[in-house]
C-alpha positions as YAML, in Angstrom:
chain: A
units: angstrom
residues:
- id: 1
  name: MET
  ca: [7.10, -3.51, 23.79]
- id: 2
  name: PRO
  ca: [7.53, -1.16, 21.02]
- id: 3
  name: ARG
  ca: [10.73, -1.39, 19.09]
- id: 4
  name: THR
  ca: [12.34, 2.10, 19.06]
- id: 5
  name: ASN
  ca: [15.68, 1.13, 17.41]
- id: 6
  name: TYR
  ca: [15.91, 4.17, 15.11]
- id: 7
  name: GLU
  ca: [17.36, 7.21, 16.44]
- id: 8
  name: ILE
  ca: [16.47, 10.35, 14.24]
- id: 9
  name: PRO
  ca: [19.31, 12.43, 13.22]
- id: 10
  name: ASP
  ca: [19.25, 16.27, 14.22]
- id: 11
  name: GLN
  ca: [16.49, 17.84, 12.49]
- id: 12
  name: ALA
  ca: [17.27, 21.40, 13.84]
- id: 13
  name: GLY
  ca: [16.27, 24.13, 11.41]
- id: 14
  name: LYS
  ca: [14.06, 22.07, 9.10]
- id: 15
  name: LEU
  ca: [10.38, 22.46, 8.59]
- id: 16
  name: ALA
  ca: [8.32, 19.17, 8.49]
- id: 17
  name: VAL
  ca: [4.73, 19.25, 7.26]
- id: 18
  name: VAL
  ca: [2.87, 16.09, 8.47]
- id: 19
  name: THR
  ca: [-0.82, 15.25, 7.29]
- id: 20
  name: GLY
  ca: [-3.08, 13.45, 9.82]
- id: 21
  name: ALA
  ca: [-0.93, 14.28, 12.85]
- id: 22
  name: SER
  ca: [-3.87, 14.80, 15.19]
- id: 23
  name: ASP
  ca: [-3.55, 11.06, 16.42]
- id: 24
  name: GLY
  ca: [-2.20, 7.64, 15.63]
- id: 25
  name: LEU
  ca: [0.80, 7.38, 13.21]
- id: 26
  name: GLY
  ca: [0.89, 11.03, 12.44]
- id: 27
  name: LEU
  ca: [1.11, 12.10, 15.97]
- id: 28
  name: GLN
  ca: [4.06, 9.78, 16.64]
- id: 29
  name: ILE
  ca: [5.75, 10.79, 13.54]
- id: 30
  name: ALA
  ca: [5.31, 14.43, 14.45]
- id: 31
  name: THR
  ca: [6.22, 13.98, 18.02]
- id: 32
  name: ARG
  ca: [9.48, 12.15, 17.12]
- id: 33
  name: LEU
  ca: [10.27, 14.88, 14.66]
- id: 34
  name: ALA
  ca: [9.74, 17.64, 17.01]
- id: 35
  name: ALA
  ca: [12.05, 16.02, 19.66]
- id: 36
  name: ALA
  ca: [14.70, 15.93, 17.17]
- id: 37
  name: GLY
  ca: [14.54, 19.65, 16.51]
- id: 38
  name: ALA
  ca: [12.20, 19.91, 13.48]
- id: 39
  name: ASP
  ca: [9.75, 22.87, 13.14]
- id: 40
  name: LEU
  ca: [6.28, 21.51, 12.44]
- id: 41
  name: VAL
  ca: [3.18, 22.45, 10.45]
- id: 42
  name: LEU
  ca: [0.23, 19.93, 11.04]
- id: 43
  name: PRO
  ca: [-2.54, 20.37, 8.48]
- id: 44
  name: VAL
  ca: [-5.61, 18.96, 10.32]
- id: 45
  name: ARG
  ca: [-9.30, 18.37, 9.87]
- id: 46
  name: ASN
  ca: [-10.28, 18.70, 13.21]
- id: 47
  name: PRO
  ca: [-9.17, 22.00, 14.96]
- id: 48
  name: GLY
  ca: [-9.95, 20.71, 18.40]
- id: 49
  name: LYS
  ca: [-7.87, 17.36, 17.90]
- id: 50
  name: GLY
  ca: [-5.24, 19.42, 16.38]
- id: 51
  name: ALA
  ca: [-4.88, 21.74, 19.41]
- id: 52
  name: ALA
  ca: [-4.55, 18.63, 21.51]
- id: 53
  name: ALA
  ca: [-2.06, 17.26, 19.59]
- id: 54
  name: VAL
  ca: [0.11, 20.27, 19.68]
- id: 55
  name: GLU
  ca: [-0.17, 20.16, 23.56]
- id: 56
  name: ARG
  ca: [0.94, 16.44, 23.55]
- id: 57
  name: ILE
  ca: [3.97, 17.38, 21.13]
- id: 58
  name: ARG
  ca: [5.05, 20.22, 23.44]
- id: 59
  name: ALA
  ca: [4.80, 18.10, 26.61]
- id: 60
  name: ALA
  ca: [7.14, 15.50, 24.90]
- id: 61
  name: ALA
  ca: [9.25, 18.23, 23.32]
- id: 62
  name: PRO
  ca: [8.90, 21.51, 25.30]
- id: 63
  name: ARG
  ca: [10.99, 23.60, 22.80]
- id: 64
  name: ALA
  ca: [9.04, 22.50, 19.82]
- id: 65
  name: GLN
  ca: [7.71, 24.96, 17.20]
- id: 66
  name: VAL
  ca: [4.44, 23.68, 15.97]
- id: 67
  name: ALA
  ca: [1.60, 25.31, 14.19]
- id: 68
  name: THR
  ca: [-1.67, 23.67, 12.85]
- id: 69
  name: MET
  ca: [-3.53, 24.71, 9.64]
- id: 70
  name: ASP
  ca: [-7.00, 23.73, 8.55]
- id: 71
  name: LEU
  ca: [-7.06, 20.95, 5.93]
- id: 72
  name: ASP
  ca: [-9.72, 18.53, 4.84]
- id: 73
  name: LEU
  ca: [-8.15, 16.36, 2.26]
- id: 74
  name: ALA
  ca: [-11.66, 15.31, 1.14]
- id: 75
  name: SER
  ca: [-12.20, 18.90, -0.30]
- id: 76
  name: LEU
  ca: [-9.99, 20.33, -2.96]
- id: 77
  name: GLU
  ca: [-11.14, 23.81, -1.94]
- id: 78
  name: SER
  ca: [-9.73, 23.03, 1.50]
- id: 79
  name: VAL
  ca: [-6.33, 21.83, 0.09]
- id: 80
  name: GLY
  ca: [-6.17, 24.97, -1.94]
- id: 81
  name: ALA
  ca: [-6.66, 27.08, 1.06]
- id: 82
  name: CYS
  ca: [-4.10, 25.42, 3.09]
- id: 83
  name: THR
  ca: [-1.57, 25.41, 0.26]
- id: 84
  name: ASP
  ca: [-2.23, 29.01, -0.46]
- id: 85
  name: ARG
  ca: [-1.45, 29.83, 3.03]
- id: 86
  name: LEU
  ca: [1.82, 27.75, 3.07]
- id: 87
  name: LEU
  ca: [2.82, 29.52, -0.23]
- id: 88
  name: ALA
  ca: [2.15, 32.82, 1.49]
- id: 89
  name: ASP
  ca: [4.35, 32.09, 4.37]
- id: 90
  name: GLY
  ca: [7.05, 31.34, 1.91]
- id: 91
  name: ARG
  ca: [9.18, 29.11, 4.13]
- id: 92
  name: PRO
  ca: [10.74, 26.11, 2.20]
- id: 93
  name: VAL
  ca: [9.59, 22.65, 3.23]
- id: 94
  name: ASP
  ca: [12.32, 20.22, 4.00]
- id: 95
  name: ILE
  ca: [10.09, 17.32, 4.85]
- id: 96
  name: LEU
  ca: [6.50, 16.29, 3.68]
- id: 97
  name: ILE
  ca: [4.87, 13.28, 5.01]
- id: 98
  name: ASN
  ca: [1.74, 12.37, 3.19]
- id: 99
  name: ASN
  ca: [0.29, 10.18, 6.03]
- id: 100
  name: ALA
  ca: [-3.56, 11.15, 6.56]
- id: 101
  name: GLY
  ca: [-6.22, 8.73, 5.21]
- id: 102
  name: VAL
  ca: [-9.44, 7.08, 5.61]
- id: 103
  name: MET
  ca: [-9.76, 3.11, 5.39]
- id: 104
  name: THR
  ca: [-12.70, 0.84, 4.45]
- id: 105
  name: PRO
  ca: [-15.95, 2.60, 5.41]
- id: 106
  name: PRO
  ca: [-18.46, -0.14, 5.05]
- id: 107
  name: THR
  ca: [-20.74, 1.85, 2.74]
- id: 108
  name: ARG
  ca: [-19.49, 4.19, -0.16]
- id: 109
  name: HIS
  ca: [-19.00, 7.54, 0.70]
- id: 110
  name: GLU
  ca: [-17.87, 10.85, -1.39]
- id: 111
  name: THR
  ca: [-15.68, 13.61, -0.87]
- id: 112
  name: ARG
  ca: [-17.03, 17.05, -1.30]
- id: 113
  name: ASP
  ca: [-16.03, 16.99, -4.87]
- id: 114
  name: GLY
  ca: [-17.82, 13.73, -5.74]
- id: 115
  name: PHE
  ca: [-15.03, 11.38, -5.55]
- id: 116
  name: GLU
  ca: [-15.07, 8.01, -3.80]
- id: 117
  name: LEU
  ca: [-13.98, 8.87, -0.26]
- id: 118
  name: GLN
  ca: [-10.63, 6.65, 0.01]
- id: 119
  name: PHE
  ca: [-9.47, 7.55, -3.51]
- id: 120
  name: GLY
  ca: [-10.34, 11.18, -3.15]
- id: 121
  name: THR
  ca: [-8.90, 11.63, 0.47]
- id: 122
  name: ASN
  ca: [-5.91, 9.15, 0.36]
- id: 123
  name: PHE
  ca: [-4.64, 9.83, -3.09]
- id: 124
  name: LEU
  ca: [-6.26, 13.00, -4.70]
- id: 125
  name: GLY
  ca: [-5.91, 15.15, -1.71]
- id: 126
  name: HIS
  ca: [-2.33, 14.37, -1.10]
- id: 127
  name: PHE
  ca: [-1.59, 14.68, -4.87]
- id: 128
  name: ALA
  ca: [-3.31, 18.08, -5.05]
- id: 129
  name: LEU
  ca: [-1.36, 19.08, -1.84]
- id: 130
  name: THR
  ca: [1.99, 18.09, -3.10]
- id: 131
  name: SER
  ca: [1.56, 19.60, -6.55]
- id: 132
  name: ARG
  ca: [0.51, 23.04, -4.95]
- id: 133
  name: ILE
  ca: [3.43, 23.48, -2.57]
- id: 134
  name: LEU
  ca: [6.06, 22.00, -5.23]
- id: 135
  name: PRO
  ca: [7.85, 25.42, -5.26]
- id: 136
  name: LEU
  ca: [8.50, 25.20, -1.41]
- id: 137
  name: LEU
  ca: [9.48, 21.46, -1.81]
- id: 138
  name: ARG
  ca: [11.94, 22.42, -4.56]
- id: 139
  name: GLU
  ca: [13.51, 25.46, -2.61]
- id: 140
  name: GLY
  ca: [14.01, 22.79, 0.43]
- id: 141
  name: SER
  ca: [15.24, 20.15, -1.44]
- id: 142
  name: ALA
  ca: [12.46, 18.17, 0.23]
- id: 143
  name: GLN
  ca: [12.18, 14.63, 1.30]
- id: 144
  name: VAL
  ca: [8.79, 13.71, 0.50]
- id: 145
  name: THR
  ca: [7.53, 10.26, 2.05]
- id: 146
  name: THR
  ca: [3.88, 8.97, 1.23]
- id: 147
  name: LEU
  ca: [2.28, 6.22, 3.36]
- id: 148
  name: SER
  ca: [1.15, 3.26, 1.51]
- id: 149
  name: ALA
  ca: [-0.24, 0.15, 3.05]
- id: 150
  name: LEU
  ca: [0.31, -3.68, 2.78]
- id: 151
  name: ALA
  ca: [-3.04, -3.58, 1.05]
- id: 152
  name: ALA
  ca: [-1.14, -2.01, -2.09]
- id: 153
  name: ARG
  ca: [0.20, -5.47, -2.81]
- id: 154
  name: SER
  ca: [-3.08, -6.98, -4.00]
- id: 155
  name: GLY
  ca: [-4.29, -3.51, -4.97]
- id: 156
  name: SER
  ca: [-5.38, -2.77, -8.74]
- id: 157
  name: PHE
  ca: [-6.82, -0.16, -10.58]
- id: 158
  name: GLN
  ca: [-10.57, -0.22, -11.76]
- id: 159
  name: TRP
  ca: [-9.88, 2.03, -14.70]
- id: 160
  name: GLU
  ca: [-13.35, 2.06, -16.04]
- id: 161
  name: ASP
  ca: [-14.77, 2.99, -12.65]
- id: 162
  name: LEU
  ca: [-12.15, 4.46, -10.47]
- id: 163
  name: GLN
  ca: [-14.81, 5.96, -8.18]
- id: 164
  name: TYR
  ca: [-16.62, 2.49, -7.48]
- id: 165
  name: GLN
  ca: [-20.02, 3.97, -8.30]
- id: 166
  name: HIS
  ca: [-21.21, 0.75, -9.79]
- id: 167
  name: LYS
  ca: [-20.16, -1.83, -7.27]
- id: 168
  name: TYR
  ca: [-18.49, -0.55, -4.06]
- id: 169
  name: GLU
  ca: [-16.07, -2.99, -2.28]
- id: 170
  name: ALA
  ca: [-14.52, -1.45, 0.60]
- id: 171
  name: MET
  ca: [-11.28, -3.35, 0.79]
- id: 172
  name: LYS
  ca: [-10.68, -3.08, -3.04]
- id: 173
  name: ALA
  ca: [-11.17, 0.57, -3.01]
- id: 174
  name: TYR
  ca: [-8.86, 1.00, -0.06]
- id: 175
  name: GLY
  ca: [-6.22, -1.15, -1.91]
- id: 176
  name: GLN
  ca: [-6.70, 1.06, -5.13]
- id: 177
  name: SER
  ca: [-6.17, 4.43, -3.03]
- id: 178
  name: LYS
  ca: [-2.92, 2.87, -1.50]
- id: 179
  name: LEU
  ca: [-1.53, 1.53, -4.61]
- id: 180
  name: ALA
  ca: [-2.18, 5.00, -6.23]
- id: 181
  name: GLU
  ca: [-0.37, 6.67, -3.47]
- id: 182
  name: MET
  ca: [2.69, 4.30, -3.86]
- id: 183
  name: LEU
  ca: [2.67, 4.79, -7.67]
- id: 184
  name: PHE
  ca: [2.46, 8.69, -7.07]
- id: 185
  name: ALA
  ca: [5.39, 8.49, -4.73]
- id: 186
  name: LEU
  ca: [7.67, 6.55, -7.06]
- id: 187
  name: GLU
  ca: [6.53, 8.60, -10.16]
- id: 188
  name: LEU
  ca: [7.22, 11.73, -8.17]
- id: 189
  name: ASP
  ca: [10.87, 10.51, -7.59]
- id: 190
  name: ARG
  ca: [11.29, 9.74, -11.35]
- id: 191
  name: ARG
  ca: [10.08, 12.98, -12.55]
- id: 192
  name: SER
  ca: [12.15, 14.95, -10.08]
- id: 193
  name: ARG
  ca: [15.38, 13.19, -11.13]
- id: 194
  name: ALA
  ca: [14.50, 13.72, -14.83]
- id: 195
  name: ALA
  ca: [13.50, 17.51, -14.45]
- id: 196
  name: GLY
  ca: [16.14, 18.44, -11.75]
- id: 197
  name: TRP
  ca: [13.71, 19.29, -9.36]
- id: 198
  name: GLY
  ca: [15.86, 18.26, -6.25]
- id: 199
  name: ILE
  ca: [13.29, 16.47, -4.40]
- id: 200
  name: ALA
  ca: [13.70, 12.77, -3.23]
- id: 201
  name: SER
  ca: [10.34, 10.93, -2.91]
- id: 202
  name: ASN
  ca: [9.69, 7.46, -1.33]
- id: 203
  name: THR
  ca: [7.10, 5.58, 0.08]
- id: 204
  name: ALA
  ca: [6.61, 3.66, 3.53]
- id: 205
  name: HIS
  ca: [4.03, 1.41, 5.14]
- id: 206
  name: PRO
  ca: [3.38, 0.83, 9.00]
- id: 207
  name: GLY
  ca: [2.68, -2.78, 8.89]
- id: 208
  name: LEU
  ca: [-0.30, -3.79, 10.79]
- id: 209
  name: THR
  ca: [-0.58, -1.04, 13.41]
- id: 210
  name: VAL
  ca: [-3.56, -0.30, 15.59]
- id: 211
  name: THR
  ca: [-4.78, 3.41, 14.91]
- id: 212
  name: ASN
  ca: [-7.91, 5.29, 14.45]
- id: 213
  name: LEU
  ca: [-7.46, 4.65, 10.75]
- id: 214
  name: GLN
  ca: [-8.98, 1.15, 10.87]
- id: 215
  name: THR
  ca: [-11.16, 1.57, 13.82]
- id: 216
  name: SER
  ca: [-12.99, 4.81, 12.66]
- id: 217
  name: GLY
  ca: [-13.34, 3.45, 8.98]
- id: 218
  name: TRP
  ca: [-15.02, 0.46, 9.99]
- id: 219
  name: ASN
  ca: [-17.62, 2.35, 12.06]
- id: 220
  name: LEU
  ca: [-18.14, 5.19, 9.48]
- id: 221
  name: GLY
  ca: [-21.89, 5.81, 9.20]
- id: 222
  name: SER
  ca: [-22.71, 3.85, 12.30]
- id: 223
  name: ALA
  ca: [-23.42, 4.84, 15.78]
- id: 224
  name: LYS
  ca: [-22.31, 1.38, 17.25]
- id: 225
  name: THR
  ca: [-18.71, 0.28, 17.76]
- id: 226
  name: SER
  ca: [-18.32, -2.93, 15.71]
- id: 227
  name: MET
  ca: [-17.09, -6.03, 17.36]
- id: 228
  name: ARG
  ca: [-14.25, -6.11, 14.75]
- id: 229
  name: THR
  ca: [-12.97, -2.73, 16.21]
- id: 230
  name: ARG
  ca: [-13.23, -3.91, 19.81]
- id: 231
  name: VAL
  ca: [-11.09, -6.84, 19.07]
- id: 232
  name: PHE
  ca: [-8.50, -5.19, 16.93]
- id: 233
  name: ARG
  ca: [-7.76, -2.73, 19.72]
- id: 234
  name: THR
  ca: [-6.56, -5.45, 22.08]
- id: 235
  name: ALA
  ca: [-4.60, -7.24, 19.39]
- id: 236
  name: PRO
  ca: [-1.02, -5.65, 20.11]
- id: 237
  name: THR
  ca: [-1.31, -7.15, 23.67]
- id: 238
  name: LEU
  ca: [-2.67, -10.49, 22.65]
- id: 239
  name: MET
  ca: [-0.59, -11.01, 19.16]
- id: 240
  name: PRO
  ca: [2.50, -8.58, 19.44]
- id: 241
  name: PHE
  ca: [4.05, -10.51, 16.72]
- id: 242
  name: LEU
  ca: [1.23, -9.70, 14.24]
- id: 243
  name: VAL
  ca: [0.00, -6.52, 15.39]
- id: 244
  name: GLN
  ca: [1.71, -3.30, 16.83]
- id: 245
  name: ARG
  ca: [1.30, 0.12, 18.20]
- id: 246
  name: PRO
  ca: [1.97, 3.52, 16.51]
- id: 247
  name: GLU
  ca: [5.05, 3.92, 18.50]
- id: 248
  name: SER
  ca: [6.65, 1.29, 16.36]
- id: 249
  name: GLY
  ca: [4.28, 1.62, 13.30]
- id: 250
  name: ALA
  ca: [5.72, 5.21, 12.86]
- id: 251
  name: LEU
  ca: [9.33, 3.90, 12.56]
- id: 252
  name: PRO
  ca: [9.33, 3.15, 8.67]
- id: 253
  name: ALA
  ca: [7.94, 6.46, 7.73]
- id: 254
  name: LEU
  ca: [10.56, 8.42, 10.09]
- id: 255
  name: TYR
  ca: [13.19, 6.44, 8.57]
- id: 256
  name: ALA
  ca: [12.30, 6.89, 5.00]
- id: 257
  name: ALA
  ca: [12.04, 10.66, 5.71]
- id: 258
  name: THR
  ca: [15.21, 11.34, 7.85]
- id: 259
  name: SER
  ca: [17.71, 8.57, 7.31]
- id: 260
  name: PRO
  ca: [20.94, 9.58, 5.74]
- id: 261
  name: ASP
  ca: [20.65, 5.83, 4.16]
- id: 262
  name: ALA
  ca: [17.17, 6.34, 2.93]
- id: 263
  name: ARG
  ca: [16.73, 6.95, -0.65]
- id: 264
  name: GLY
  ca: [14.27, 8.34, -3.23]
- id: 265
  name: GLY
  ca: [12.45, 5.80, -5.29]
- id: 266
  name: LEU
  ca: [12.34, 3.13, -2.64]
- id: 267
  name: PHE
  ca: [10.04, 1.33, -0.12]
- id: 268
  name: TYR
  ca: [10.27, 0.90, 3.53]
- id: 269
  name: GLY
  ca: [8.38, -0.94, 6.21]
- id: 270
  name: PRO
  ca: [8.70, -3.28, 9.12]
- id: 271
  name: ASP
  ca: [11.46, -6.04, 9.24]
- id: 272
  name: GLY
  ca: [9.39, -8.67, 11.22]
- id: 273
  name: PHE
  ca: [7.30, -11.52, 10.17]
- id: 274
  name: ALA
  ca: [5.31, -10.80, 6.94]
- id: 275
  name: HIS
  ca: [6.51, -7.21, 7.47]
- id: 276
  name: LEU
  ca: [3.63, -6.86, 9.94]
- id: 277
  name: THR
  ca: [5.81, -5.53, 12.84]
- id: 278
  name: GLY
  ca: [9.24, -4.63, 13.63]
- id: 279
  name: GLY
  ca: [11.93, -2.10, 12.91]
- id: 280
  name: PRO
  ca: [12.32, -0.09, 9.83]
- id: 281
  name: ALA
  ca: [13.94, -1.62, 6.75]
- id: 282
  name: GLU
  ca: [14.03, -1.22, 2.80]
- id: 283
  name: GLN
  ca: [11.71, -3.67, 1.23]
- id: 284
  name: LYS
  ca: [11.20, -4.96, -2.21]
- id: 285
  name: LEU
  ca: [8.45, -3.12, -4.22]
- id: 286
  name: TYR
  ca: [5.36, -4.91, -4.83]
- id: 287
  name: ARG
  ca: [4.81, -6.33, -8.10]
- id: 288
  name: THR
  ca: [1.88, -4.00, -8.60]
- id: 289
  name: ALA
  ca: [4.12, -1.05, -8.01]
- id: 290
  name: GLU
  ca: [6.45, -1.90, -10.91]
- id: 291
  name: ASP
  ca: [4.02, -1.06, -13.49]
- id: 292
  name: ARG
  ca: [5.37, 2.05, -15.08]
- id: 293
  name: GLU
  ca: [2.41, 2.61, -17.55]
- id: 294
  name: ALA
  ca: [-0.05, 2.33, -14.73]
- id: 295
  name: ALA
  ca: [2.10, 4.86, -12.62]
- id: 296
  name: SER
  ca: [1.89, 7.33, -15.77]
- id: 297
  name: ARG
  ca: [-1.78, 6.79, -16.18]
- id: 298
  name: ILE
  ca: [-2.63, 7.43, -12.52]
- id: 299
  name: TRP
  ca: [-0.55, 10.53, -12.46]
- id: 300
  name: ALA
  ca: [-2.49, 11.79, -15.42]
- id: 301
  name: GLU
  ca: [-5.76, 10.93, -13.77]
- id: 302
  name: GLY
  ca: [-4.48, 12.96, -10.68]
- id: 303
  name: GLU
  ca: [-3.79, 15.87, -12.62]
- id: 304
  name: LYS
  ca: [-7.17, 15.78, -14.30]
- id: 305
  name: LEU
  ca: [-9.43, 15.09, -11.25]
- id: 306
  name: ALA
  ca: [-7.64, 17.17, -8.83]
- id: 307
  name: LYS
  ca: [-7.41, 20.01, -11.40]
- id: 308
  name: VAL
  ca: [-3.65, 20.69, -10.89]
- id: 309
  name: ALA
  ca: [-0.55, 20.31, -13.10]
- id: 310
  name: PHE
  ca: [3.00, 19.55, -12.23]
- id: 311
  name: PRO
  ca: [5.66, 21.04, -14.52]
- id: 312
  name: ALA
  ca: [6.32, 19.27, -17.61]
- id: 313
  name: VAL
  ca: [9.12, 16.71, -17.50]
- id: 314
  name: PRO
  ca: [11.77, 16.66, -20.50]
- id: 315
  name: ALA
  ca: [11.19, 13.60, -22.83]
- id: 316
  name: ALA
  ca: [13.63, 10.90, -22.17]
- id: 317
  name: ARG
  ca: [16.15, 10.55, -24.98]
...
């Protein structure tokens, strides 16, 4: 059975923006936030799935205020249009959860801007989104929680070929993108504290959770459902100590984004065996995430490739 041992504090009056909330983890996160009283903006790539998600959220939380916006994180033009709309609306953002992503397509795909799909969607799309709505995050003294993954533990940067143009390896490219997200989250918190932006930024991972993230990635570009997908979908029933459902997988991000005990610059995930399943808990940073030089370098790459610029941070004395 899913562990639901985290009760979200009252979120009435807060605005939460959750990417990738049309299904899976994002839908669970959004539903729980709505039930706690938060107003929601759900930037989604598929309007039909977004409308269905809104219906499901309102069925669980009838008084929820939920709106969708068009967003394709694999298109910087789409990110710009979505953020322009948020800025025009002008409402401060209290919670931003950078959740959407793509995982391990078996062959190399590119975003509309020519980036490797996982790096461009998981990291650059969220980097650009966060940068462009920074004024709203500052006004809301926002909590920003960015979803990383277990794969970040073994992730590394292929600095000479970040886009995996020469030799594509699906899992290595995924690990690179999730490590980039983790370092972005930690560096955002450091810069916020140094410059007084008033934003707290942390990172979380869902353990090993069955969602469309895995199953759609493995089948991207194929008309057939892989055996790997069919087996994995049954895993929470067959191996509940190793694999969990989205109801449980959403808990670390929810804790990181809403708990009064959660802090910026920290890492949260499941507390069970090998951090694959369980309730939310603070976890030790992966060794790969402690590289401050890599964090600064990937931040600079993000600004250059996504064509955005965060405010300058005062030099340390």
